[in-house]
């Protein structure tokens, strides 16, 4: 069946020439873009009028913790730094169960989708004793939402008694971590073009697992040809901690344990020097830039301008909702622009630079740029559209592409993932959404009350 998106006022392709088309169309067959161009376009069995909209590739979120959408704006840590924030919230998170994971995953995905996200990853590193299948639960939730999903099998093996931060009840043995990683890859990882589900491996951080575990995970990723992900160089405290515990700064430690290679993307990368950036670029590592989270926790400003100039693969990320309190990718795009300009001037990054981070850049980070991240013939129909006739966009039509970043379109008007419509007329297509929100609020209150009662 052929679907044609017609009368597109502005089309941002992110193709090799970075073409931006006027009065355009997109023809789609079986979830794949057949043709794009200017003018009326062909007829289709299904025709969708996008007059008065700007259309972009669907946004790609490169780092998240879905379960944290249950723990937004927790008053006790609203002004805490990362380590204190973690220690406090681990006591809440250790009570999670499969239902909490499933519901919070759907909520987190839908919130992002409402702002134009069509592909997301997630790092789920909490696996409380006696509770299995958390990642299976979020994969099932993702399938129901229709998002393109690249979850990472997170892990922690060092609890407080071993010099780590989490309580004993949420860490696992290194043997268990490897066994479950193999299970998930063999069960879910889809290597085909246009895959809807892929698996990556993700020790939570250099201070959450042993060096041996980092090495074993990298070897497993090599064996199964999957990607690797972790948090790195997020705060100055982490920098000091890594030197104290490992005798090396974070990037140098990653080099020691075999984690500087093209499979890897790191979240944050705030505290880097020129040598660090050179090493990361030389080894083709990617980055998930989380500007709102970095501001929220006072972590610092990542040297994104310098990394971009050096040729690094850069994507954007909303990060977990406990350190952002929002899953709005439009806000993340704008904050990525503004945060660099605070220190580096108004020409540090352009609106189109950060829009590219959110689309093609994210696809490159997740090694999906062969089939998503841009709107062109042969790629998956992962598409977002935004209204131009809103109050907050009025007067911003001299350059609608820049206005999408600089003004406030509020949310996506239309989202398509793999050729299937998921947001229409600004509304998520799921009649159960009101009930889902109620379930989320009930679970959140229950978890917070349970931990407070201890």
XYZ file of C-alpha atoms in Angstrom:
454
model
C 0.000 0.000 0.000
C 1.244 3.452 -0.928
C 0.929 6.320 1.535
C 1.655 9.856 0.367
C 2.338 12.768 2.709
C 1.282 15.798 0.668
C 1.479 19.607 0.715
C 4.406 19.695 3.155
C 5.271 23.364 3.579
C 8.912 22.754 4.591
C 10.740 19.438 4.410
C 14.077 19.020 6.213
C 15.675 15.950 4.644
C 19.055 15.672 6.436
C 20.282 13.888 3.323
C 23.888 14.125 2.113
C 23.227 17.564 0.601
C 21.135 18.654 3.633
C 18.370 19.664 1.241
C 15.361 21.596 2.500
C 12.364 21.402 0.167
C 9.294 23.629 -0.208
C 5.746 22.439 -1.004
C 6.973 18.868 -0.891
C 5.692 15.301 -0.736
C 6.895 11.935 0.596
C 5.748 8.688 -1.000
C 5.918 5.602 1.241
C 5.461 1.904 0.412
C 5.576 -0.842 3.055
C 7.155 1.465 5.634
C 9.975 2.582 3.317
C 10.341 5.952 1.586
C 9.875 5.406 -2.153
C 10.254 8.977 -3.334
C 10.459 12.591 -2.149
C 10.182 15.777 -4.123
C 8.560 19.157 -4.615
C 5.118 19.576 -6.093
C 1.921 17.554 -5.966
C 3.531 14.119 -5.980
C 1.883 10.816 -6.938
C -1.502 9.552 -5.843
C -1.661 7.048 -3.000
C -4.145 4.668 -1.440
C -3.702 6.772 1.692
C -3.033 10.501 1.423
C -2.226 12.672 4.425
C -2.331 16.451 4.044
C 0.499 18.180 5.933
C -0.218 21.689 4.745
C 1.164 24.288 7.147
C 3.637 21.860 8.693
C 7.388 21.564 8.832
C 8.516 17.948 8.484
C 11.766 16.494 9.793
C 13.249 13.042 10.241
C 11.941 11.530 13.457
C 14.087 12.421 16.444
C 16.413 9.815 17.928
C 16.925 9.703 21.683
C 20.319 8.204 22.546
C 20.156 7.813 26.351
C 17.359 7.305 28.873
C 16.200 5.488 32.008
C 12.478 4.918 31.435
C 11.701 3.779 34.977
C 12.717 7.191 36.307
C 9.521 8.687 34.908
C 7.986 7.315 38.133
C 10.266 9.541 40.206
C 10.054 13.042 38.820
C 10.669 16.086 40.958
C 11.354 14.166 44.175
C 11.579 16.993 46.684
C 14.380 15.550 48.828
C 16.848 15.586 45.897
C 15.492 18.460 43.833
C 18.757 20.321 44.470
C 21.195 17.428 45.006
C 24.391 16.645 43.114
C 24.726 13.370 41.225
C 26.272 11.099 43.876
C 23.937 12.279 46.671
C 20.995 12.101 44.259
C 21.869 8.487 43.373
C 22.349 7.289 46.958
C 18.969 8.691 47.979
C 17.012 7.407 44.978
C 18.472 3.891 44.995
C 16.414 3.323 48.143
C 13.272 4.155 46.152
C 14.255 2.301 42.993
C 14.986 -1.017 44.706
C 11.219 -1.556 45.141
C 10.512 -1.602 41.398
C 8.685 -4.559 39.879
C 7.697 -5.712 36.390
C 4.471 -3.722 36.271
C 6.295 -0.527 37.265
C 8.831 -1.092 34.495
C 6.149 -1.803 31.885
C 3.967 1.193 32.719
C 6.809 3.681 33.165
C 8.336 2.545 29.857
C 5.145 3.269 27.939
C 4.780 6.642 29.632
C 8.399 7.608 28.905
C 8.127 6.547 25.262
C 4.825 8.312 24.646
C 6.132 11.495 26.237
C 9.089 11.502 23.851
C 6.926 10.554 20.878
C 4.719 13.557 21.613
C 7.775 15.721 20.903
C 8.770 13.935 17.686
C 10.861 10.945 18.821
C 10.629 7.847 16.617
C 13.680 5.916 17.876
C 14.964 5.597 21.420
C 17.372 3.627 23.497
C 17.189 2.960 27.224
C 19.688 1.911 29.882
C 18.058 -0.328 32.488
C 20.695 -1.193 35.078
C 18.458 -1.997 38.068
C 17.740 -5.703 38.567
C 16.470 -6.215 42.143
C 16.993 -9.672 43.613
C 14.097 -12.027 42.946
C 12.645 -9.932 40.143
C 13.478 -11.026 36.617
C 12.759 -9.887 33.081
C 12.779 -6.109 33.513
C 14.208 -5.541 30.039
C 11.690 -7.996 28.581
C 8.963 -5.832 30.151
C 10.192 -2.636 28.556
C 10.646 -4.333 25.170
C 7.014 -5.451 25.329
C 5.979 -1.907 26.275
C 7.968 -0.465 23.375
C 6.304 -2.860 20.929
C 2.892 -1.637 22.051
C 3.858 2.002 21.458
C 5.351 1.303 18.035
C 8.640 3.092 18.699
C 11.896 1.879 17.176
C 13.764 0.582 20.221
C 17.425 -0.064 21.016
C 17.500 -1.035 24.723
C 20.793 -1.576 26.504
C 21.292 -4.345 29.056
C 22.489 -2.247 31.971
C 24.339 -3.780 34.905
C 25.882 -3.107 38.305
C 28.039 -5.561 40.262
C 29.578 -3.292 42.925
C 27.332 -2.430 45.877
C 28.163 -0.177 48.816
C 30.071 -2.909 50.615
C 32.339 -3.158 47.545
C 32.940 0.574 47.286
C 30.052 1.337 44.916
C 26.921 3.419 45.444
C 23.877 1.099 45.094
C 22.446 -1.159 47.819
C 23.188 -4.898 47.678
C 19.652 -5.758 46.566
C 19.938 -4.169 43.086
C 23.349 -5.467 41.962
C 24.064 -8.802 40.285
C 26.975 -11.184 39.994
C 29.105 -10.774 36.912
C 28.197 -14.303 35.836
C 24.479 -13.473 35.990
C 25.026 -10.270 34.020
C 26.817 -12.077 31.194
C 24.291 -14.936 31.091
C 21.335 -12.587 30.853
C 23.103 -10.421 28.285
C 23.535 -13.471 26.047
C 19.872 -14.430 26.570
C 18.617 -10.992 25.563
C 20.826 -10.764 22.471
C 19.810 -14.206 21.258
C 16.117 -13.572 21.932
C 15.628 -9.991 20.730
C 18.540 -8.578 18.717
C 17.465 -8.019 15.111
C 20.369 -7.472 12.716
C 18.188 -6.807 9.681
C 17.849 -3.434 8.000
C 14.920 -1.431 9.428
C 15.051 -3.493 12.652
C 12.580 -2.379 15.299
C 14.493 -3.953 18.222
C 18.205 -4.239 18.835
C 20.184 -4.926 22.016
C 23.335 -3.237 23.316
C 25.350 -3.939 26.480
C 25.743 -1.279 29.136
C 27.586 -1.528 32.448
C 26.160 1.447 34.314
C 29.423 3.282 34.918
C 33.120 2.708 35.667
C 32.331 2.831 39.411
C 29.402 0.374 39.194
C 31.247 -2.711 37.912
C 34.759 -4.160 38.104
C 37.370 -3.700 35.427
C 37.096 -7.404 34.689
C 33.385 -6.980 34.019
C 34.047 -4.088 31.628
C 36.517 -6.248 29.715
C 34.213 -9.281 29.637
C 31.320 -7.145 28.377
C 33.453 -5.680 25.599
C 34.512 -9.191 24.574
C 30.882 -10.318 24.539
C 29.917 -7.350 22.364
C 32.673 -8.282 19.933
C 31.523 -11.893 19.823
C 27.880 -11.036 19.150
C 28.529 -7.862 17.140
C 26.450 -5.517 19.305
C 27.039 -1.996 20.594
C 28.373 -0.867 23.982
C 27.187 2.006 26.169
C 27.935 3.529 29.570
C 27.934 6.801 31.502
C 31.295 8.558 31.458
C 32.898 11.769 32.718
C 29.581 13.173 33.885
C 30.785 15.097 36.939
C 33.993 16.415 38.502
C 33.333 14.051 41.432
C 33.446 11.115 39.017
C 36.724 12.360 37.596
C 38.237 12.461 41.089
C 36.671 9.109 42.037
C 38.093 7.408 38.952
C 41.592 8.712 39.642
C 41.346 7.597 43.270
C 39.947 4.104 42.536
C 41.471 3.302 39.156
C 44.551 5.505 39.027
C 43.385 6.931 35.719
C 41.046 9.591 34.378
C 37.802 8.199 32.888
C 38.742 8.177 29.179
C 42.156 6.673 29.913
C 40.497 3.990 32.018
C 38.118 3.192 29.168
C 41.142 2.751 26.929
C 42.697 0.349 29.423
C 39.632 -1.909 29.539
C 39.142 -1.993 25.770
C 36.238 0.425 25.540
C 37.582 2.869 22.989
C 36.242 1.482 19.719
C 33.538 2.036 17.103
C 30.931 -0.034 19.009
C 30.861 2.426 21.904
C 28.821 5.477 22.704
C 29.116 7.310 26.011
C 26.508 9.360 27.858
C 27.455 12.857 29.090
C 31.222 13.322 28.484
C 31.228 16.623 30.352
C 34.673 16.599 31.968
C 37.029 16.114 29.028
C 40.274 17.714 27.938
C 41.693 18.020 24.419
C 43.569 14.725 24.723
C 40.364 12.942 25.770
C 38.481 14.312 22.783
C 41.260 13.268 20.414
C 41.235 9.716 21.771
C 37.474 9.427 21.455
C 37.464 10.718 17.886
C 40.430 8.602 16.809
C 38.609 5.502 18.057
C 35.266 6.530 16.492
C 33.320 6.619 19.779
C 29.915 8.284 19.916
C 28.304 10.611 22.428
C 24.829 11.007 23.926
C 24.663 14.665 24.912
C 22.238 15.302 27.799
C 22.162 19.096 28.269
C 19.062 19.365 30.462
C 20.205 16.630 32.844
C 23.662 18.191 33.060
C 22.085 21.525 33.989
C 19.562 19.965 36.382
C 22.281 18.190 38.400
C 24.833 20.988 38.063
C 27.220 18.584 36.344
C 28.775 21.078 33.955
C 28.827 21.889 30.237
C 30.087 19.265 27.820
C 32.579 20.509 25.192
C 30.177 19.780 22.335
C 31.428 22.568 20.099
C 34.935 21.143 20.283
C 33.759 17.551 19.787
C 31.736 18.551 16.738
C 34.737 20.386 15.272
C 36.862 17.270 15.830
C 34.373 15.114 13.914
C 32.804 13.120 16.737
C 29.482 11.294 16.334
C 27.039 13.276 18.520
C 23.439 12.511 19.413
C 21.019 14.089 21.882
C 19.259 12.541 24.845
C 16.623 13.447 27.400
C 18.303 11.178 30.020
C 16.248 9.716 32.857
C 13.255 11.651 34.071
C 14.576 11.799 37.645
C 17.456 13.972 36.423
C 15.504 15.886 33.823
C 11.870 15.628 34.948
C 10.866 15.876 31.291
C 11.120 13.686 28.215
C 10.656 16.480 25.693
C 13.184 16.201 22.851
C 12.267 19.637 21.501
C 13.389 21.097 24.819
C 16.594 19.058 24.638
C 17.384 20.367 21.157
C 16.915 23.966 22.272
C 18.933 23.489 25.468
C 21.787 21.902 23.519
C 22.018 25.089 21.487
C 21.701 27.509 24.395
C 24.057 25.704 26.768
C 26.976 25.863 24.330
C 26.303 29.543 23.680
C 26.482 30.390 27.398
C 30.254 29.886 27.420
C 31.228 29.892 23.769
C 29.244 32.656 22.131
C 26.184 33.023 19.926
C 27.930 31.307 17.004
C 29.004 28.224 18.994
C 26.304 26.086 17.356
C 23.519 26.838 14.903
C 19.888 25.694 15.084
C 20.555 23.334 12.192
C 23.569 21.850 14.004
C 21.477 20.758 16.979
C 18.610 19.586 14.771
C 21.124 17.350 13.040
C 22.319 15.990 16.408
C 18.695 14.996 17.129
C 18.183 13.199 13.817
C 21.057 11.978 11.642
C 23.541 12.415 14.499
C 21.559 10.105 16.752
C 21.250 7.560 13.948
C 25.020 7.567 13.527
C 25.528 7.116 17.268
C 23.242 4.062 17.265
C 24.712 2.817 13.963
C 21.295 3.058 12.318
C 22.094 5.771 9.773
C 21.894 3.249 6.937
C 18.111 3.183 7.360
C 16.944 6.091 9.546
C 17.927 9.620 10.605
C 17.163 11.275 7.263
C 14.272 11.502 4.809
C 15.398 10.030 1.512
C 14.629 7.213 -0.885
C 15.154 3.748 0.591
C 15.105 4.795 4.239
C 12.497 3.884 6.815
C 9.531 6.235 7.055
C 10.411 7.668 10.498
C 8.934 11.133 10.266
C 7.800 13.997 12.521
C 5.725 17.056 11.611
C 5.105 20.293 13.504
C 2.471 22.972 12.968
C 3.604 26.399 11.809
C 0.308 28.178 12.478
C 0.522 28.222 16.277
C 0.650 31.228 18.584
C 4.258 30.576 19.628
C 5.460 30.199 16.025
C 3.698 33.334 14.767
C 6.234 35.727 13.283
C 8.845 32.977 12.996
C 8.278 31.839 9.437
C 11.176 33.621 7.733
C 13.224 30.552 8.694
C 10.909 27.816 9.977
C 13.798 25.362 10.403
C 15.527 27.663 12.889
C 12.179 28.541 14.477
C 11.570 24.862 15.239
C 14.567 25.147 17.577
C 14.398 28.766 18.726
C 10.635 29.135 19.174
C 8.263 26.771 20.964
C 6.219 24.419 18.767
C 5.068 22.686 22.007
C 4.938 19.217 20.471
C 4.628 17.131 17.349
C 1.438 17.321 15.305
C 2.168 14.108 13.415
C 4.565 11.202 13.963
C 5.117 8.166 11.777
C 7.378 5.234 12.710
C 8.298 2.681 10.058
C 5.400 3.931 7.963
C 2.776 3.657 10.721
C 1.074 6.760 12.164
C 1.600 7.050 15.928
C 0.652 10.707 16.549
C -2.116 12.426 14.604
C -3.429 15.958 15.075
C -1.160 16.297 18.078
C -2.579 13.261 19.893
C -0.994 9.906 20.718
C -2.982 7.132 19.036
C -3.757 5.038 22.111
C -7.209 5.164 23.678
C -5.801 3.669 26.893
C -3.456 6.619 27.546
C -5.613 8.285 30.264
C -5.792 5.006 32.176
C -2.048 4.481 31.689
C -1.338 7.874 33.260
C -3.522 6.954 36.245
C -1.611 3.677 36.683
C 1.699 5.535 36.522
C 0.644 7.998 39.216
C -0.679 5.207 41.444
C 2.554 3.179 41.145
C 4.689 6.262 41.720
C 2.834 7.205 44.900
C 2.969 3.632 46.159
C 6.740 3.359 45.617
C 7.474 6.663 47.299
C 5.223 5.850 50.272
C 6.759 2.381 50.677
C 10.288 3.742 50.862
C 9.297 6.547 53.246
C 7.660 4.031 55.586
C 10.905 2.096 56.084
